[in-house]
PDB file of C-alpha atoms in Angstrom:
ATOM      1  CA  MET A   1    -176.927 -49.811 140.782  1.00  0.00           C
ATOM      2  CA  ASN A   2    -180.464 -48.552 140.146  1.00  0.00           C
ATOM      3  CA  LEU A   3    -180.378 -46.867 136.711  1.00  0.00           C
ATOM      4  CA  SER A   4    -183.693 -45.094 137.243  1.00  0.00           C
ATOM      5  CA  LEU A   5    -182.211 -43.210 140.231  1.00  0.00           C
ATOM      6  CA  VAL A   6    -179.149 -42.208 138.186  1.00  0.00           C
ATOM      7  CA  ALA A   7    -181.386 -41.062 135.322  1.00  0.00           C
ATOM      8  CA  ALA A   8    -183.571 -39.048 137.718  1.00  0.00           C
ATOM      9  CA  ALA A   9    -180.492 -37.425 139.263  1.00  0.00           C
ATOM     10  CA  LEU A  10    -179.293 -36.385 135.812  1.00  0.00           C
ATOM     11  CA  VAL A  11    -182.676 -35.105 134.618  1.00  0.00           C
ATOM     12  CA  MET A  12    -183.387 -32.947 137.664  1.00  0.00           C
ATOM     13  CA  PRO A  13    -180.408 -30.589 137.204  1.00  0.00           C
ATOM     14  CA  VAL A  14    -180.930 -30.439 133.447  1.00  0.00           C
ATOM     15  CA  GLY A  15    -184.633 -29.719 133.958  1.00  0.00           C
ATOM     16  CA  GLY A  16    -183.744 -26.905 136.353  1.00  0.00           C
ATOM     17  CA  VAL A  17    -181.440 -25.398 133.745  1.00  0.00           C
ATOM     18  CA  ILE A  18    -184.215 -25.543 131.153  1.00  0.00           C
ATOM     19  CA  VAL A  19    -186.639 -23.813 133.525  1.00  0.00           C
ATOM     20  CA  LEU A  20    -184.031 -21.167 134.334  1.00  0.00           C
ATOM     21  CA  ALA A  21    -183.327 -20.586 130.634  1.00  0.00           C
ATOM     22  CA  LEU A  22    -187.041 -20.198 129.890  1.00  0.00           C
ATOM     23  CA  ALA A  23    -187.450 -17.794 132.833  1.00  0.00           C
ATOM     24  CA  ARG A  24    -184.538 -15.671 131.575  1.00  0.00           C
ATOM     25  CA  GLN A  25    -186.216 -15.409 128.163  1.00  0.00           C
ATOM     26  CA  ARG A  26    -189.437 -14.201 129.765  1.00  0.00           C
ATOM     27  CA  TYR A  27    -188.150 -12.093 132.685  1.00  0.00           C
ATOM     28  CA  VAL A  28    -185.268  -9.727 133.350  1.00  0.00           C
ATOM     29  CA  VAL A  29    -184.141  -7.938 136.523  1.00  0.00           C
ATOM     30  CA  VAL A  30    -183.489  -4.225 136.050  1.00  0.00           C
ATOM     31  CA  THR A  31    -181.775  -1.820 138.444  1.00  0.00           C
ATOM     32  CA  VAL A  32    -183.272   1.673 138.419  1.00  0.00           C
ATOM     33  CA  ALA A  33    -180.872   4.489 137.512  1.00  0.00           C
ATOM     34  CA  GLY A  34    -181.687   8.146 138.091  1.00  0.00           C
ATOM     35  CA  ALA A  35    -184.544  10.046 139.683  1.00  0.00           C
ATOM     36  CA  SER A  36    -187.122  10.097 136.862  1.00  0.00           C
ATOM     37  CA  MET A  37    -189.518   7.713 138.633  1.00  0.00           C
ATOM     38  CA  LEU A  38    -189.432   9.229 142.140  1.00  0.00           C
ATOM     39  CA  PRO A  39    -191.312   8.733 144.401  1.00  0.00           C
ATOM     40  CA  THR A  40    -192.431   5.383 142.908  1.00  0.00           C
ATOM     41  CA  LEU A  41    -188.940   4.009 142.225  1.00  0.00           C
ATOM     42  CA  ALA A  42    -185.573   5.319 143.396  1.00  0.00           C
ATOM     43  CA  ALA A  43    -182.083   4.879 141.987  1.00  0.00           C
ATOM     44  CA  GLY A  44    -180.790   1.477 143.053  1.00  0.00           C
ATOM     45  CA  ASP A  45    -184.208  -0.174 143.332  1.00  0.00           C
ATOM     46  CA  ARG A  46    -184.366  -3.522 141.535  1.00  0.00           C
ATOM     47  CA  VAL A  47    -187.486  -4.573 139.626  1.00  0.00           C
ATOM     48  CA  LEU A  48    -188.619  -7.742 137.883  1.00  0.00           C
ATOM     49  CA  VAL A  49    -189.701  -7.085 134.310  1.00  0.00           C
ATOM     50  CA  ARG A  50    -191.781  -9.466 132.220  1.00  0.00           C
ATOM     51  CA  ARG A  51    -190.718  -9.208 128.604  1.00  0.00           C
ATOM     52  CA  SER A  52    -193.835  -8.382 126.636  1.00  0.00           C
ATOM     53  CA  ALA A  53    -195.066  -6.720 123.496  1.00  0.00           C
ATOM     54  CA  LEU A  54    -196.847  -3.389 123.307  1.00  0.00           C
ATOM     55  CA  ALA A  55    -200.199  -5.198 123.039  1.00  0.00           C
ATOM     56  CA  ARG A  56    -199.817  -6.284 126.688  1.00  0.00           C
ATOM     57  CA  VAL A  57    -199.034  -2.759 127.968  1.00  0.00           C
ATOM     58  CA  ARG A  58    -201.904  -1.049 129.770  1.00  0.00           C
ATOM     59  CA  THR A  59    -202.293   2.546 130.877  1.00  0.00           C
ATOM     60  CA  ASP A  60    -200.555   3.119 134.225  1.00  0.00           C
ATOM     61  CA  ASP A  61    -198.171   0.139 133.774  1.00  0.00           C
ATOM     62  CA  LEU A  62    -194.510   0.753 134.556  1.00  0.00           C
ATOM     63  CA  VAL A  63    -192.714  -0.019 131.296  1.00  0.00           C
ATOM     64  CA  VAL A  64    -189.066  -0.672 130.505  1.00  0.00           C
ATOM     65  CA  SER A  65    -188.037   0.560 127.068  1.00  0.00           C
ATOM     66  CA  ARG A  66    -184.975   1.214 125.019  1.00  0.00           C
ATOM     67  CA  PRO A  67    -184.103   4.934 124.853  1.00  0.00           C
ATOM     68  CA  PRO A  68    -184.642   7.043 121.744  1.00  0.00           C
ATOM     69  CA  ALA A  69    -181.942   6.796 119.103  1.00  0.00           C
ATOM     70  CA  GLY A  70    -180.801   8.769 116.097  1.00  0.00           C
ATOM     71  CA  GLY A  71    -180.184  12.456 115.580  1.00  0.00           C
ATOM     72  CA  ARG A  72    -179.713  14.471 118.760  1.00  0.00           C
ATOM     73  CA  TRP A  73    -180.174  11.382 120.951  1.00  0.00           C
ATOM     74  CA  ASP A  74    -176.979   9.779 119.639  1.00  0.00           C
ATOM     75  CA  ALA A  75    -174.994  12.728 121.027  1.00  0.00           C
ATOM     76  CA  MET A  76    -176.328  12.068 124.547  1.00  0.00           C
ATOM     77  CA  THR A  77    -175.187   9.479 127.059  1.00  0.00           C
ATOM     78  CA  LEU A  78    -178.335   7.486 127.740  1.00  0.00           C
ATOM     79  CA  PRO A  79    -178.906   4.421 129.902  1.00  0.00           C
ATOM     80  CA  THR A  80    -179.434   1.056 128.234  1.00  0.00           C
ATOM     81  CA  TRP A  81    -183.069   0.996 129.345  1.00  0.00           C
ATOM     82  CA  LEU A  82    -185.572   3.552 130.625  1.00  0.00           C
ATOM     83  CA  ILE A  83    -188.345   2.893 133.143  1.00  0.00           C
ATOM     84  CA  LYS A  84    -191.444   5.051 132.649  1.00  0.00           C
ATOM     85  CA  ARG A  85    -195.207   4.965 133.209  1.00  0.00           C
ATOM     86  CA  ALA A  86    -197.493   4.249 130.247  1.00  0.00           C
ATOM     87  CA  VAL A  87    -199.965   7.139 130.169  1.00  0.00           C
ATOM     88  CA  ALA A  88    -201.511   6.437 126.755  1.00  0.00           C
ATOM     89  CA  VAL A  89    -201.604   3.307 124.595  1.00  0.00           C
ATOM     90  CA  PRO A  90    -202.772   2.894 120.975  1.00  0.00           C
ATOM     91  CA  GLY A  91    -206.222   4.435 120.525  1.00  0.00           C
ATOM     92  CA  ASP A  92    -206.036   6.650 123.639  1.00  0.00           C
ATOM     93  CA  PRO A  93    -206.112  10.455 123.299  1.00  0.00           C
ATOM     94  CA  VAL A  94    -202.659  12.059 123.225  1.00  0.00           C
ATOM     95  CA  PRO A  95    -202.035  13.674 126.651  1.00  0.00           C
ATOM     96  CA  VAL A  96    -201.807  17.468 126.500  1.00  0.00           C
ATOM     97  CA  GLN A  97    -198.278  17.573 127.963  1.00  0.00           C
ATOM     98  CA  VAL A  98    -197.025  15.468 125.029  1.00  0.00           C
ATOM     99  CA  VAL A  99    -198.737  17.402 122.203  1.00  0.00           C
ATOM    100  CA  PRO A 100    -195.702  19.584 121.323  1.00  0.00           C
ATOM    101  CA  ALA A 101    -193.496  16.490 120.823  1.00  0.00           C
ATOM    102  CA  VAL A 102    -195.786  14.470 118.535  1.00  0.00           C
ATOM    103  CA  PRO A 103    -196.434  15.184 114.862  1.00  0.00           C
ATOM    104  CA  ASP A 104    -200.232  14.839 114.923  1.00  0.00           C
ATOM    105  CA  GLY A 105    -200.791  17.236 117.829  1.00  0.00           C
ATOM    106  CA  THR A 106    -203.939  18.281 119.649  1.00  0.00           C
ATOM    107  CA  GLY A 107    -206.995  16.044 119.568  1.00  0.00           C
ATOM    108  CA  ALA A 108    -205.106  13.130 118.082  1.00  0.00           C
ATOM    109  CA  ARG A 109    -205.093   9.534 119.236  1.00  0.00           C
ATOM    110  CA  VAL A 110    -202.004   7.424 119.902  1.00  0.00           C
ATOM    111  CA  PRO A 111    -201.399   5.518 116.656  1.00  0.00           C
ATOM    112  CA  PRO A 112    -200.967   1.729 116.425  1.00  0.00           C
ATOM    113  CA  GLY A 113    -197.507   0.523 117.392  1.00  0.00           C
ATOM    114  CA  ARG A 114    -196.823   3.541 119.618  1.00  0.00           C
ATOM    115  CA  VAL A 115    -197.130   4.377 123.323  1.00  0.00           C
ATOM    116  CA  VAL A 116    -196.756   7.511 125.444  1.00  0.00           C
ATOM    117  CA  LEU A 117    -194.368   7.074 128.386  1.00  0.00           C
ATOM    118  CA  LEU A 118    -193.815   9.652 131.133  1.00  0.00           C
ATOM    119  CA  GLY A 119    -191.663   9.678 134.246  1.00  0.00           C
ATOM    120  CA  ASP A 120    -193.343  10.188 137.624  1.00  0.00           C
ATOM    121  CA  ASN A 121    -190.820  12.971 138.332  1.00  0.00           C
ATOM    122  CA  PRO A 122    -191.198  15.198 135.239  1.00  0.00           C
ATOM    123  CA  GLY A 123    -188.362  17.566 136.132  1.00  0.00           C
ATOM    124  CA  GLU A 124    -185.872  14.697 135.916  1.00  0.00           C
ATOM    125  CA  SER A 125    -187.340  12.578 133.122  1.00  0.00           C
ATOM    126  CA  LEU A 126    -186.414  12.007 129.485  1.00  0.00           C
ATOM    127  CA  ASP A 127    -189.778  10.842 128.191  1.00  0.00           C
ATOM    128  CA  SER A 128    -192.493  11.378 125.572  1.00  0.00           C
ATOM    129  CA  ARG A 129    -192.636  15.103 126.373  1.00  0.00           C
ATOM    130  CA  PHE A 130    -189.249  15.387 124.626  1.00  0.00           C
ATOM    131  CA  CYS A 131    -189.039  12.460 122.231  1.00  0.00           C
ATOM    132  CA  GLY A 132    -192.667  11.862 121.256  1.00  0.00           C
ATOM    133  CA  TYR A 133    -194.062   8.378 120.960  1.00  0.00           C
ATOM    134  CA  PHE A 134    -192.081   5.295 121.926  1.00  0.00           C
ATOM    135  CA  ARG A 135    -192.239   2.648 119.206  1.00  0.00           C
ATOM    136  CA  GLU A 136    -193.282  -0.947 119.787  1.00  0.00           C
ATOM    137  CA  SER A 137    -189.729  -2.063 118.929  1.00  0.00           C
ATOM    138  CA  GLN A 138    -188.420  -0.048 121.903  1.00  0.00           C
ATOM    139  CA  ILE A 139    -190.590  -1.831 124.478  1.00  0.00           C
ATOM    140  CA  VAL A 140    -188.724  -4.389 126.602  1.00  0.00           C
ATOM    141  CA  GLY A 141    -191.518  -5.267 129.020  1.00  0.00           C
ATOM    142  CA  VAL A 142    -193.688  -4.395 131.994  1.00  0.00           C
ATOM    143  CA  VAL A 143    -192.570  -4.172 135.631  1.00  0.00           C
ATOM    144  CA  VAL A 144    -194.328  -6.901 137.614  1.00  0.00           C
ATOM    145  CA  ARG A 145    -192.672  -6.502 141.011  1.00  0.00           C
ATOM    146  CA  ARG A 146    -190.158  -4.501 142.982  1.00  0.00           C
ATOM    147  CA  LEU A 147    -187.533  -6.952 144.239  1.00  0.00           C
ATOM    148  CA  ALA A 148    -185.404  -4.700 146.409  1.00  0.00           C
ATOM    149  CA  THR A 149    -185.212  -1.064 147.394  1.00  0.00           C
ATOM    150  CA  ALA A 150    -182.081   1.053 147.445  1.00  0.00           C
ATOM    151  CA  ASP A 151    -182.449   1.659 151.203  1.00  0.00           C
TER     152      ASP A 151
END
């Protein structure tokens, strides 16, 4: 029996598992819940998210984050992750619609380690207008592609 063929047959599946494990560390598939991102994303849409740090988030990116926690937020039933649009990253001016929710107010700039996230459908969105800045530790990643629509 040719041992090189047996070795190749064993390495191929193991190699595929390694590639899959590395892909799962870097990417995650998220199903959209709720109407906060209409018309861009609808409930049931599935998106591919590249796990990334705040430094890789750019204005207008769709970002997946962990919801706010502590205080009044602990009394609410919140999804595991939120999908919102980044409207201001560190160094950008604080958008006027967010001013009441952030401690530094009018004319301020988004501080390091923070980002302003808003839903595309403001009437249905829990976002920076209510909870202020999202911290770097809350960022899961950036949406890179819509995989499937709810339709």
